[in-house]
Short mmCIF file of C-alpha atoms in Angstrom, two decimals:
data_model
loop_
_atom_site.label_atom_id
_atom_site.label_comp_id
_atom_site.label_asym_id
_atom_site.label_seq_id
_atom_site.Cartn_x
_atom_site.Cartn_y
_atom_site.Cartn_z
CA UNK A 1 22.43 -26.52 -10.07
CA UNK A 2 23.95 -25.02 -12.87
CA UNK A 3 26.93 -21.75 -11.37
CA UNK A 4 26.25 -18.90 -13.42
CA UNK A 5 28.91 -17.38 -15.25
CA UNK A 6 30.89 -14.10 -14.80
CA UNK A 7 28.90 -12.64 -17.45
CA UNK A 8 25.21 -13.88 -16.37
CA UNK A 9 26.24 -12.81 -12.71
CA UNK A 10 26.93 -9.18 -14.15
CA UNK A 11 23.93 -8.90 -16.07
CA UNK A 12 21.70 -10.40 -13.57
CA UNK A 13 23.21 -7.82 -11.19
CA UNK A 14 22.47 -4.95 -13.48
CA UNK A 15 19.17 -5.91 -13.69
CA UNK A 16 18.74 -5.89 -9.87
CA UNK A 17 20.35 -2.84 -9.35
CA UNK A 18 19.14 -0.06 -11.36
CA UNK A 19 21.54 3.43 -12.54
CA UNK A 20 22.44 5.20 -9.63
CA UNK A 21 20.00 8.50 -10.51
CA UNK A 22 17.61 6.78 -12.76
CA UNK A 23 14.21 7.16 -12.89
CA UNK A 24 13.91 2.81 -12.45
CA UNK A 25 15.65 3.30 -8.80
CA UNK A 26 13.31 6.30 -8.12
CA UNK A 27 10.49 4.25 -9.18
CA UNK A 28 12.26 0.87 -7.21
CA UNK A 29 12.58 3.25 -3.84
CA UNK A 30 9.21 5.10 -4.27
CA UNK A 31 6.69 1.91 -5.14
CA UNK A 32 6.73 0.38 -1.40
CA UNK A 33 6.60 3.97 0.08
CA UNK A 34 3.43 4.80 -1.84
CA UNK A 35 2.12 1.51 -1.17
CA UNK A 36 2.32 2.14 2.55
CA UNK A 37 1.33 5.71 2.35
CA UNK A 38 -1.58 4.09 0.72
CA UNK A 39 -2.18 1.27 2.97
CA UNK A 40 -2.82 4.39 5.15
CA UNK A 41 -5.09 6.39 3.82
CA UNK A 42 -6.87 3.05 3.15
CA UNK A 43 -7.84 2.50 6.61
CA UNK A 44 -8.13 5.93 7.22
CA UNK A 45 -10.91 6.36 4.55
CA UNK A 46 -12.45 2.57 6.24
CA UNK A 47 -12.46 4.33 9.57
CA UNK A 48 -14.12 7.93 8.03
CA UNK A 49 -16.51 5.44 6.67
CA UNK A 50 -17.71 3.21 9.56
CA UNK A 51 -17.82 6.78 11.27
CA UNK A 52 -19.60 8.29 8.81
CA UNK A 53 -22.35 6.02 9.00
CA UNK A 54 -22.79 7.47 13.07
CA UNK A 55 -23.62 10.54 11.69
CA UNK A 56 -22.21 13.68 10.62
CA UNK A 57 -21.36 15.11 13.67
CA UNK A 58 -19.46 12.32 14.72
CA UNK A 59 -17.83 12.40 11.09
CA UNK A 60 -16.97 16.27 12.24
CA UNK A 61 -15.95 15.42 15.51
CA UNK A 62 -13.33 13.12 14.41
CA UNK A 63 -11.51 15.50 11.89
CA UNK A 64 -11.79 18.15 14.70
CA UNK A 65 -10.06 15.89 17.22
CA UNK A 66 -7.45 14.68 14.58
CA UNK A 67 -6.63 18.26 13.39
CA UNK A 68 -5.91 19.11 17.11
CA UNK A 69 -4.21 16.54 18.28
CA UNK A 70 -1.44 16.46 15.71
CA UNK A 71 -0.77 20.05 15.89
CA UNK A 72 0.58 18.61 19.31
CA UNK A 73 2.35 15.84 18.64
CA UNK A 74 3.89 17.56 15.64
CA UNK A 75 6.62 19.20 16.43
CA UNK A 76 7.60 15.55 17.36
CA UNK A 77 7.30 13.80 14.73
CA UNK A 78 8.42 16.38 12.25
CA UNK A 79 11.41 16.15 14.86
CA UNK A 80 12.02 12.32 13.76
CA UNK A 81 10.90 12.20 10.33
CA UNK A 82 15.00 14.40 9.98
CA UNK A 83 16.55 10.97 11.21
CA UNK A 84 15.99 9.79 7.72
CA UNK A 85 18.62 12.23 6.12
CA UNK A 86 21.14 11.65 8.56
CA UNK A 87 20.92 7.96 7.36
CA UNK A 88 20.57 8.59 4.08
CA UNK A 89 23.93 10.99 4.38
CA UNK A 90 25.80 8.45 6.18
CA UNK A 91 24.59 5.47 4.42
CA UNK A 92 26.10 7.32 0.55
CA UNK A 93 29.25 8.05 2.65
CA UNK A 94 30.02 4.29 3.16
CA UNK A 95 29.43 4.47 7.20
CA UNK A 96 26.80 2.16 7.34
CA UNK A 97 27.87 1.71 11.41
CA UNK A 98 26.56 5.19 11.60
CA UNK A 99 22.85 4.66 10.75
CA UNK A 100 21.98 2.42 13.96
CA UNK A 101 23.20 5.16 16.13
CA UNK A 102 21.61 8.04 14.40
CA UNK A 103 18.12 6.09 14.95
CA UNK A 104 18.75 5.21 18.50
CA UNK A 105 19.76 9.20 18.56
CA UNK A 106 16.49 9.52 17.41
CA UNK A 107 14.49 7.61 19.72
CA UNK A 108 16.04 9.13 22.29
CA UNK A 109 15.16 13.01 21.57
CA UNK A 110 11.63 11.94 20.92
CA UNK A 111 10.10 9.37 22.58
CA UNK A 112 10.26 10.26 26.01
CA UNK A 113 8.98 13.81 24.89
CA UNK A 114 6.26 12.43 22.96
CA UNK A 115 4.96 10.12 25.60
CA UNK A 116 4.76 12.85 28.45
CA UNK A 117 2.50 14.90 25.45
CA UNK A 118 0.07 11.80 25.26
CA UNK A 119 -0.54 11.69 29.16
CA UNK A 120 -0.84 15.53 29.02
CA UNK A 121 -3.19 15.43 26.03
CA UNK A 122 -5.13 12.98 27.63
CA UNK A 123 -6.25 14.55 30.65
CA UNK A 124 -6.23 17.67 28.59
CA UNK A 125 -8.58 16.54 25.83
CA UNK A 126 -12.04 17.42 27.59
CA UNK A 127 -10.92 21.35 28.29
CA UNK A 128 -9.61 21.64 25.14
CA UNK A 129 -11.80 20.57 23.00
CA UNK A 130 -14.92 22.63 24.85
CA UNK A 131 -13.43 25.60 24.66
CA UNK A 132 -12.01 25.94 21.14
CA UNK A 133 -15.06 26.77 18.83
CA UNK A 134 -16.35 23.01 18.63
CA UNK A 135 -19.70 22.98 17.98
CA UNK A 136 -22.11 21.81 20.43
CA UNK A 137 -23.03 18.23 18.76
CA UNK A 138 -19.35 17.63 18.27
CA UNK A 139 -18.01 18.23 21.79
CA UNK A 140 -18.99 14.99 23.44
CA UNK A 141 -17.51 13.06 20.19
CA UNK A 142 -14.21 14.52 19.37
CA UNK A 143 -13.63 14.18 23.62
CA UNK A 144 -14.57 10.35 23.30
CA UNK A 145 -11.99 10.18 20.21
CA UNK A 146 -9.11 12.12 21.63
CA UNK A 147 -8.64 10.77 24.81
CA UNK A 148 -7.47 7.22 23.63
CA UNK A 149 -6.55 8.31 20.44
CA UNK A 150 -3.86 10.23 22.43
CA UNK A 151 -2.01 7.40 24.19
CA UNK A 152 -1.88 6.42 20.15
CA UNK A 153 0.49 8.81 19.40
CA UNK A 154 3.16 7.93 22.26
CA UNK A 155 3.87 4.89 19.72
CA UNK A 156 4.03 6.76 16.68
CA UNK A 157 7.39 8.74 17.34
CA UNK A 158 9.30 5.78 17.81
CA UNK A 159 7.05 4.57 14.49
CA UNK A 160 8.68 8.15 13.05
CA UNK A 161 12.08 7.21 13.97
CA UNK A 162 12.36 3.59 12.67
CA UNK A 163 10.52 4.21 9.80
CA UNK A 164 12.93 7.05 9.42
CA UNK A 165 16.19 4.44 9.91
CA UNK A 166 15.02 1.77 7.49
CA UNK A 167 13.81 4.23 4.27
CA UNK A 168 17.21 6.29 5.23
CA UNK A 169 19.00 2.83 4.39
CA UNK A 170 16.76 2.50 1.37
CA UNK A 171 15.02 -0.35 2.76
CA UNK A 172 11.20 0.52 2.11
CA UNK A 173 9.85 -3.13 1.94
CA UNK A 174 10.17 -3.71 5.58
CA UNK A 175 7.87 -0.66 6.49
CA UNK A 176 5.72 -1.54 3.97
CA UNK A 177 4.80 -5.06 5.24
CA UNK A 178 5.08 -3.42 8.86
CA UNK A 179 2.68 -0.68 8.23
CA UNK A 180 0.15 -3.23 6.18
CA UNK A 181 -0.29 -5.72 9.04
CA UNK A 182 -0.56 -2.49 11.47
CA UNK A 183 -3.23 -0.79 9.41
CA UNK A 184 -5.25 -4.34 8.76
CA UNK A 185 -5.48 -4.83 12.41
CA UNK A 186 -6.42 -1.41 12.73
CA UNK A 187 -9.81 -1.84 10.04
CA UNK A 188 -10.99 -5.36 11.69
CA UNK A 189 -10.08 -3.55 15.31
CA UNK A 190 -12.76 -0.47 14.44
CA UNK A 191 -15.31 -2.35 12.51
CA UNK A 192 -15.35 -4.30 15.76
CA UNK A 193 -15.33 -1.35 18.19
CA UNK A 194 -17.18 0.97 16.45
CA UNK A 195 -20.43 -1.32 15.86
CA UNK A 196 -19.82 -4.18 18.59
CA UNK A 197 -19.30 -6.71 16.14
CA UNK A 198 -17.09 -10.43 16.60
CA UNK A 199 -18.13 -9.95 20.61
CA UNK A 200 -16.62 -6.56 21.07
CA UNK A 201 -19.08 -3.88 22.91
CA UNK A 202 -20.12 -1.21 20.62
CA UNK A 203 -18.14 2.10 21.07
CA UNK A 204 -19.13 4.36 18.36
CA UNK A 205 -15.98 7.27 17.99
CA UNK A 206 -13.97 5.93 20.99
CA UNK A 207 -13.97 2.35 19.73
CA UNK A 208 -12.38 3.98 16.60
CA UNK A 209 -9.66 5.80 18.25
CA UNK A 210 -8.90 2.32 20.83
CA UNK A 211 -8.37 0.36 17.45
CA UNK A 212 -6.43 2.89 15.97
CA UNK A 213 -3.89 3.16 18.82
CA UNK A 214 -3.97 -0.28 19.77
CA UNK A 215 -2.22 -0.92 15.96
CA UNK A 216 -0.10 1.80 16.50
CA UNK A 217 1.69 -0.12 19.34
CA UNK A 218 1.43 -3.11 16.94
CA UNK A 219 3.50 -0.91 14.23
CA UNK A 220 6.22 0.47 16.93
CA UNK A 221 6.45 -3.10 18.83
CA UNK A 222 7.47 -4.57 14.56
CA UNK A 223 9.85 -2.10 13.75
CA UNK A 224 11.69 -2.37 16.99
CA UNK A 225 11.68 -6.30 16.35
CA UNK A 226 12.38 -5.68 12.37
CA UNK A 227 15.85 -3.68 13.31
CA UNK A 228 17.12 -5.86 15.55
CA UNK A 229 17.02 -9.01 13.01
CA UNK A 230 20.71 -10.44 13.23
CA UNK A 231 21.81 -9.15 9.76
CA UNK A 232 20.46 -5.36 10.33
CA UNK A 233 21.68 -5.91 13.45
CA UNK A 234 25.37 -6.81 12.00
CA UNK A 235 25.54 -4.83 9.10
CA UNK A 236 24.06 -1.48 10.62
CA UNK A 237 24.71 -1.74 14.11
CA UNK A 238 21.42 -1.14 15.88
CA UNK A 239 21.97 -2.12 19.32
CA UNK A 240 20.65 -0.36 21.63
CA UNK A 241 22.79 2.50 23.15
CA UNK A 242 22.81 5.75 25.13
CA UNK A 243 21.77 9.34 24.38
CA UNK A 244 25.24 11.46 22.67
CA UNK A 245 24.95 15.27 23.56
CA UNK A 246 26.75 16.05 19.87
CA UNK A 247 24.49 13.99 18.33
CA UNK A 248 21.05 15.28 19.85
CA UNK A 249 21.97 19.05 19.41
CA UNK A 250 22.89 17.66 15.25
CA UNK A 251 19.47 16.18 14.79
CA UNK A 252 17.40 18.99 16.97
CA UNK A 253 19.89 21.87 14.71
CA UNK A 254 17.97 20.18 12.01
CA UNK A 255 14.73 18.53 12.70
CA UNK A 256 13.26 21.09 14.77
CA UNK A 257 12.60 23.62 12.07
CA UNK A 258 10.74 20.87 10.66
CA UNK A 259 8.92 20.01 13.92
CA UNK A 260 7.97 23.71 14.47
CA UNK A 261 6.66 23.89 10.46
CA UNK A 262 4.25 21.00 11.20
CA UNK A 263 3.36 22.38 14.10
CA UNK A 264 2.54 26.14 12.56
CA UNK A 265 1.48 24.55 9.87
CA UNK A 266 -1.42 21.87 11.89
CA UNK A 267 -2.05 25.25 13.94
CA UNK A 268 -3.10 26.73 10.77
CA UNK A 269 -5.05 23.87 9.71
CA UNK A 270 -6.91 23.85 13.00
CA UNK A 271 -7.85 27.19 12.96
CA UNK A 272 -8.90 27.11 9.05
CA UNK A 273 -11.78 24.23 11.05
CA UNK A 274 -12.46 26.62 13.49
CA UNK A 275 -13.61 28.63 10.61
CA UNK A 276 -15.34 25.77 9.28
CA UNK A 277 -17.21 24.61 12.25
CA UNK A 278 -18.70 28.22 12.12
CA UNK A 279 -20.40 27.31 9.26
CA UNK A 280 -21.63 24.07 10.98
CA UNK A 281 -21.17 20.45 11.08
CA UNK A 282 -22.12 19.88 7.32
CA UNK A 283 -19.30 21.88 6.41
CA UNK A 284 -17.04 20.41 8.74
CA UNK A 285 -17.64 16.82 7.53
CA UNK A 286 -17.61 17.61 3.96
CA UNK A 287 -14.36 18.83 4.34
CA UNK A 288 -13.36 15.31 6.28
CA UNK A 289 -14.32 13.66 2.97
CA UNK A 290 -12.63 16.30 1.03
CA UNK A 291 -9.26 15.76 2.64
CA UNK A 292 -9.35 12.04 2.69
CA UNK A 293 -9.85 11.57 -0.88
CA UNK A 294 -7.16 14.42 -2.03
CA UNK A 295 -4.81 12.33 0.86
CA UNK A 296 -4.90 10.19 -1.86
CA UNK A 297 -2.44 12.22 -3.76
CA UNK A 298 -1.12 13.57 -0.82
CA UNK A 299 0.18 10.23 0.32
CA UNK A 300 1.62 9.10 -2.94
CA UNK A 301 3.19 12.48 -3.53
CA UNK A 302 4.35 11.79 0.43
CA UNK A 303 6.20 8.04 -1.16
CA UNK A 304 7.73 9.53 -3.61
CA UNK A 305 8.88 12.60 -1.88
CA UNK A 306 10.28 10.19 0.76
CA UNK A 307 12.22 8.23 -1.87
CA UNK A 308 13.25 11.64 -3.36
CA UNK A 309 14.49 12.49 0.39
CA UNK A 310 16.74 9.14 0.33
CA UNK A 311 18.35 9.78 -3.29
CA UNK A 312 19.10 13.33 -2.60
CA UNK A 313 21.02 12.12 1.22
CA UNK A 314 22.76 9.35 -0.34
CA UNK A 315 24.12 11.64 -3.24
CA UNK A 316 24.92 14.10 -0.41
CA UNK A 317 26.74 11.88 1.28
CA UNK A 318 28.57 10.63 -1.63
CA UNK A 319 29.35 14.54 -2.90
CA UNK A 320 27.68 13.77 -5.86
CA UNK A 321 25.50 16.98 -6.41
CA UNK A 322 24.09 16.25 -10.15
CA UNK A 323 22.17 13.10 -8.70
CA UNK A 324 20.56 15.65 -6.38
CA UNK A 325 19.30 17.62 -9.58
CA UNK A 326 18.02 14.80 -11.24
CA UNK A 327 16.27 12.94 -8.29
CA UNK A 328 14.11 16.38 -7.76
CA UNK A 329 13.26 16.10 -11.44
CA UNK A 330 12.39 12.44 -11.61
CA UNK A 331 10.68 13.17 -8.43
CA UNK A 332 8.32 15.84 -10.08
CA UNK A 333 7.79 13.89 -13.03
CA UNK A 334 6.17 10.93 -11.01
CA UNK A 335 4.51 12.43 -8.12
CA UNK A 336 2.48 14.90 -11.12
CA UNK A 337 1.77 12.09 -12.85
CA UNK A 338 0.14 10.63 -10.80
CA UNK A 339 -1.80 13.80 -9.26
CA UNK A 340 -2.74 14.41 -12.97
CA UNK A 341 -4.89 10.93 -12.99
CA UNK A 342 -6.48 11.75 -9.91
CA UNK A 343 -7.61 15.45 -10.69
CA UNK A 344 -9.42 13.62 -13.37
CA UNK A 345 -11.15 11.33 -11.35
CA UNK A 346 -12.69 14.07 -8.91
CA UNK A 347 -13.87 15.74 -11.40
CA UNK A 348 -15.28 12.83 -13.90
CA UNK A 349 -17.46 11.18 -10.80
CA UNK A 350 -17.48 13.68 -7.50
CA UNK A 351 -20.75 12.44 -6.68
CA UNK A 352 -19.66 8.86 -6.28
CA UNK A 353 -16.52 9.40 -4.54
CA UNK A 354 -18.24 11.23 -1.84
CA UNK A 355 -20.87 8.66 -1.27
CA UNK A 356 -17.91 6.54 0.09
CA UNK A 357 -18.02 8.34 3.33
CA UNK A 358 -21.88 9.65 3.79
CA UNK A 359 -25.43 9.85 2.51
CA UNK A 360 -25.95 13.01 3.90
CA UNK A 361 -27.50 15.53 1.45
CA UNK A 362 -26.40 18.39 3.00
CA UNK A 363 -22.77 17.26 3.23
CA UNK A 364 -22.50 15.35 -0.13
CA UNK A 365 -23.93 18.65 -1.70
CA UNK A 366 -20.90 20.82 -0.61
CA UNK A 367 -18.13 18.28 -0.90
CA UNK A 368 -18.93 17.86 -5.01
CA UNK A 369 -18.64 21.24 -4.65
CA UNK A 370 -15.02 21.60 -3.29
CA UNK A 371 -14.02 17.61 -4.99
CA UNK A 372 -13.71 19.90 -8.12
CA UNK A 373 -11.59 22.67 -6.59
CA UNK A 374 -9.28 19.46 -4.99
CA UNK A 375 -8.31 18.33 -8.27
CA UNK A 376 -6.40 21.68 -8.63
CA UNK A 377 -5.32 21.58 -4.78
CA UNK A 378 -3.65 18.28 -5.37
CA UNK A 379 -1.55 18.76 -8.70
CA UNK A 380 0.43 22.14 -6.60
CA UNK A 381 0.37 19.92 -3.31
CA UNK A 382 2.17 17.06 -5.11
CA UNK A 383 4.50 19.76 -6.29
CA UNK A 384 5.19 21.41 -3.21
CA UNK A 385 5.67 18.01 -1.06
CA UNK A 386 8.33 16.17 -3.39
CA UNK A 387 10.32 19.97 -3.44
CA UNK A 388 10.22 19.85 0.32
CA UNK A 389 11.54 16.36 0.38
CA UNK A 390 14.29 16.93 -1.20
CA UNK A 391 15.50 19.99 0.21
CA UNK A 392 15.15 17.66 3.60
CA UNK A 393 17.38 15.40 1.79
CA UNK A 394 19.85 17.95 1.73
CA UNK A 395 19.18 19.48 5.39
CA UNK A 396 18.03 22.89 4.24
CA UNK A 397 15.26 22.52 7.11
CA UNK A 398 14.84 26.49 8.35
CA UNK A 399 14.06 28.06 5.13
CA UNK A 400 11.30 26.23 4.29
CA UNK A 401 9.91 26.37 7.59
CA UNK A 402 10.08 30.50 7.82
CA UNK A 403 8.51 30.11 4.33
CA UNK A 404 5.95 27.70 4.94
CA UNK A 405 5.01 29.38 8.32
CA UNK A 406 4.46 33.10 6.80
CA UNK A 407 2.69 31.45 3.95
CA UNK A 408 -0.08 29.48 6.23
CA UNK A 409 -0.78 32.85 8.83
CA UNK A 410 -0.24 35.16 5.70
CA UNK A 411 -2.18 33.97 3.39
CA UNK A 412 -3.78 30.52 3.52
CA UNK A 413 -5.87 31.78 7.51
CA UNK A 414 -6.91 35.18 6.00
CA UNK A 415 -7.87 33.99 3.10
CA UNK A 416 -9.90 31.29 4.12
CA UNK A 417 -11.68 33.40 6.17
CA UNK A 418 -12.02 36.03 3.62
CA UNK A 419 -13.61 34.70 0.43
CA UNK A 420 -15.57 31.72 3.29
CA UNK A 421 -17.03 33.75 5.45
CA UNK A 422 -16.52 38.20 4.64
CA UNK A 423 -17.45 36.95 1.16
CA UNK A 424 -20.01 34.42 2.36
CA UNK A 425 -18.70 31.64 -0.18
CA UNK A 426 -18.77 29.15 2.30
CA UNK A 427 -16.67 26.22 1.82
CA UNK A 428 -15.47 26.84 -1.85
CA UNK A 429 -14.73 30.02 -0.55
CA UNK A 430 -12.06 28.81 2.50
CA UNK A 431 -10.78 26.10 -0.13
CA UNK A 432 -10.00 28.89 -2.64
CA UNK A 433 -7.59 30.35 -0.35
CA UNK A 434 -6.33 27.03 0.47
CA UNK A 435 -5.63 26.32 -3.27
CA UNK A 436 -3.08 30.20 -3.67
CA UNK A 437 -1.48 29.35 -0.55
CA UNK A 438 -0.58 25.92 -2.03
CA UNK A 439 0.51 27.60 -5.26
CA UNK A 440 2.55 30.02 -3.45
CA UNK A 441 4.36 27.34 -1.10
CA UNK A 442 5.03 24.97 -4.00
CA UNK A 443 6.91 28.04 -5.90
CA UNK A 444 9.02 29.56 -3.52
CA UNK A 445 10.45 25.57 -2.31
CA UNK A 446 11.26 25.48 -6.14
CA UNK A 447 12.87 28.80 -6.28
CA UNK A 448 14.84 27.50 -3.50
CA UNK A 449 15.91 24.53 -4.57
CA UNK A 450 16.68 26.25 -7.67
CA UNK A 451 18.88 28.70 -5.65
CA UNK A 452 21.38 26.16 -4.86
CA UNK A 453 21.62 26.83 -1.21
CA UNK A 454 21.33 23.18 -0.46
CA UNK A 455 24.93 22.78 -1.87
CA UNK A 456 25.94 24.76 1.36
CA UNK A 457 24.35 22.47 3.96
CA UNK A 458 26.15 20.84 6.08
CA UNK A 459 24.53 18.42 8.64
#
């Protein structure tokens, strides 16, 4: 084999490695990110579908157990998802050494935490969810879901925290095959469950939620394996080791704000159903479909805001401040893009999309409704959710949690309630308060990023 020469070896590197701040290594970081964010959503609209085709109220019944059950397990993932800027910082300082520990750091102030919530959740589940304003053909459904879907969630903090380590390093390929294999098991594990085919007994709701957590597991038992691979293992010491006061009071300093805004904010969320389910399952349902189509932009505006997250730490770390600048911008430029294609295609064929997840007349009615005021929703969401990521990137956490917080009780719960049911607009009506408190939230995390507080941070 012909040895290449100094100059082929140079340009064949500068081809591989694109200009620290360019839009290329934005694109290069973001592309596996939003293919795994989509991966997601791509099972999660196959599972709203095989559900869907129970029934409406079991349609209902699963949003209604999902929206409750992560305003538990919130605050701990929120926790982990910081472990990615501490990487991120320490990886654009040079101290590679330093990103094993800050995972295992990680792992360590969240998944004992998290797994004592599952058990509690569990045996929880049946009070809960009868005496929170579920409506009576729900009840039964969302308590078959929860329950299993709860031991679920034990897995997915340490899913947080590795996935956390290896995008902090800038590897996104390894979560992305991870997090494909998880999420096909999960689709052949439901279709199986839900409808007894290939053998397996037919579980309706709960079969959905047993598939879903058994890949969960799958995904946390891969990562684990995928970090201790001899050259991660060598290059950013990942062995395993024991909890550091310093360290955990760092990461909680930091990652707790953005625990308790996921929290506040899921509490918001759930109550916003709670308004919902007053105006019945229909409503409900539609609003299932509603949010997994616009989770389309959600999760690619959640790739690139990751990747945004990573650029900003590294430049941190490296005391480079202008790359911060321009990874925000790039950032922006992408994510709306993108959200700019898909507000066109819930408006050009509503109808269509929402025949993905039910036949119902009653619910397809009001979810072309609201598919038209989602193509709005999304465009500020995108904004808002790549502005957040980077002021992660830089640990301004607290801000935007106070912000975020008084936003969703202020504005987005009133509101909802307001123009959906004072006004009697129904649906629209809640979504329309939904869309200003979206508008509001993306501007201020602007304003501060445009503040320059982040250049005080210090994690």
């Amino acid at each position: 084999m012909t040895e290449l020469s100094p100059v082929s070896s140079a340009i064949s590197v500068a081809r591989a490695a694109p200009a620290r701040g360019s839009l290329r290594e934005l694109i290069q970081l973001a592309t596996p990110l939003v293919l795994t964010q989509l991966s997601q959503i791509l099972m999660g609209i196959v599972d709203a579908a095989f559900v869907g085709r129970l029934g409406a109220a079991e349609l209902g019944a699963v949003a209604f157990a999902n929206i409750w059950s992560w305003m538990i397990f919130a605050l701990f993932f929120g926790a982990a998802s910081v472990v990615q800027t501490f990487v991120a910082q320490s990886h654009g300082a040079g101290d590679e050494k330093q990103c094993g520990a800050w995972a295992w750091q990680g792992l360590w102030a969240v998944a004992p935490a998290t797994a004592l919530a599952a058990i509690a959740a569990y045996f929880a589940a049946p009070f809960l969810l009868s005496h929170v304003g579920n409506p009576a053909e729900m009840v039964g459904p969302s308590i078959a879901y929860a329950q299993p879907s709860a031991i679920g969630f034990a897995a997915l903090g340490v899913v947080f925290v590795w996935n956390g380590f290896f995008r902090g390093i800038g590897d996104m390929r390894t979560p992305l095959i991870i997090g494909v294999i998880a999420n096909l098991a999960n689709g052949i594990g439901g279709y199986a469950l839900i409808f007894g085919h290939f053998g397996a007994p037919r579980l309706g709701v709960a079969g959905a939620a047993l598939a879903t957590a058994a890949s969960e597991f799958l995904y946390a038992g891969l990562l684990i394996l995928a970090a201790s691979r001899p050259r991660i293992l060598a290059r950013y010491d990942t062995r395993p080791r024991w909890p550091e006061r310093a360290a955990f009071l760092r990461l909680s300093r930091t990652g707790l704000p953005i625990g308790g805004q996921w929290v506040f904010d899921a509490a918001s969320f759930a109550v916003f159903t709670l308004i919902l389910a007053s105006m019945g399952a229909a409503s409900v349902a539609a609003s299932h479909s509603f949010i997994m189509l616009v989770n389309v932009s959600f999760m690619l505006a959640l790739g690139v805001s990751g990747a945004t997250q990573t650029l900003v730490g590294r430049a941190i770390g490296a005391r480079e401040p202008e790359l911060v600048v321009v990874a925000l911008k790039n950032g922006m430029r992408v994510a709306l893009a993108v959200s700019v294609a898909l507000a066109i295609a819930l408006t050009a064929v509503p109808e269509l999309l929402m025949r993905i997840f039910t036949n119902d007349p009653g619910v397809l009615a009001l979810g072309v409704s609201v598919l038209r005021l989602g193509a709005i929703f999304q465009l500020l969401d995108a904004a808002h959710i790549v502005a957040m990521g980077a002021l992660r990137g830089a640990g301004d956490t607290r801000w935007p949690f106070l912000w975020q917080t008084a936003l969703a009780w202020g504005v987005f719960v009133p509101l909802a309630w307001f123009f959906g049911v004072r006004m009697g607009y129904g649906l629209d009506g809640a979504y329309v308060g939904g869309v200003i408190y979206v508008a509001l939230l993306a501007g201020g995390l602007l304003w501060r990023f445009a503040s320059g507080k982040w250049r005080e941070m210090r994690i």
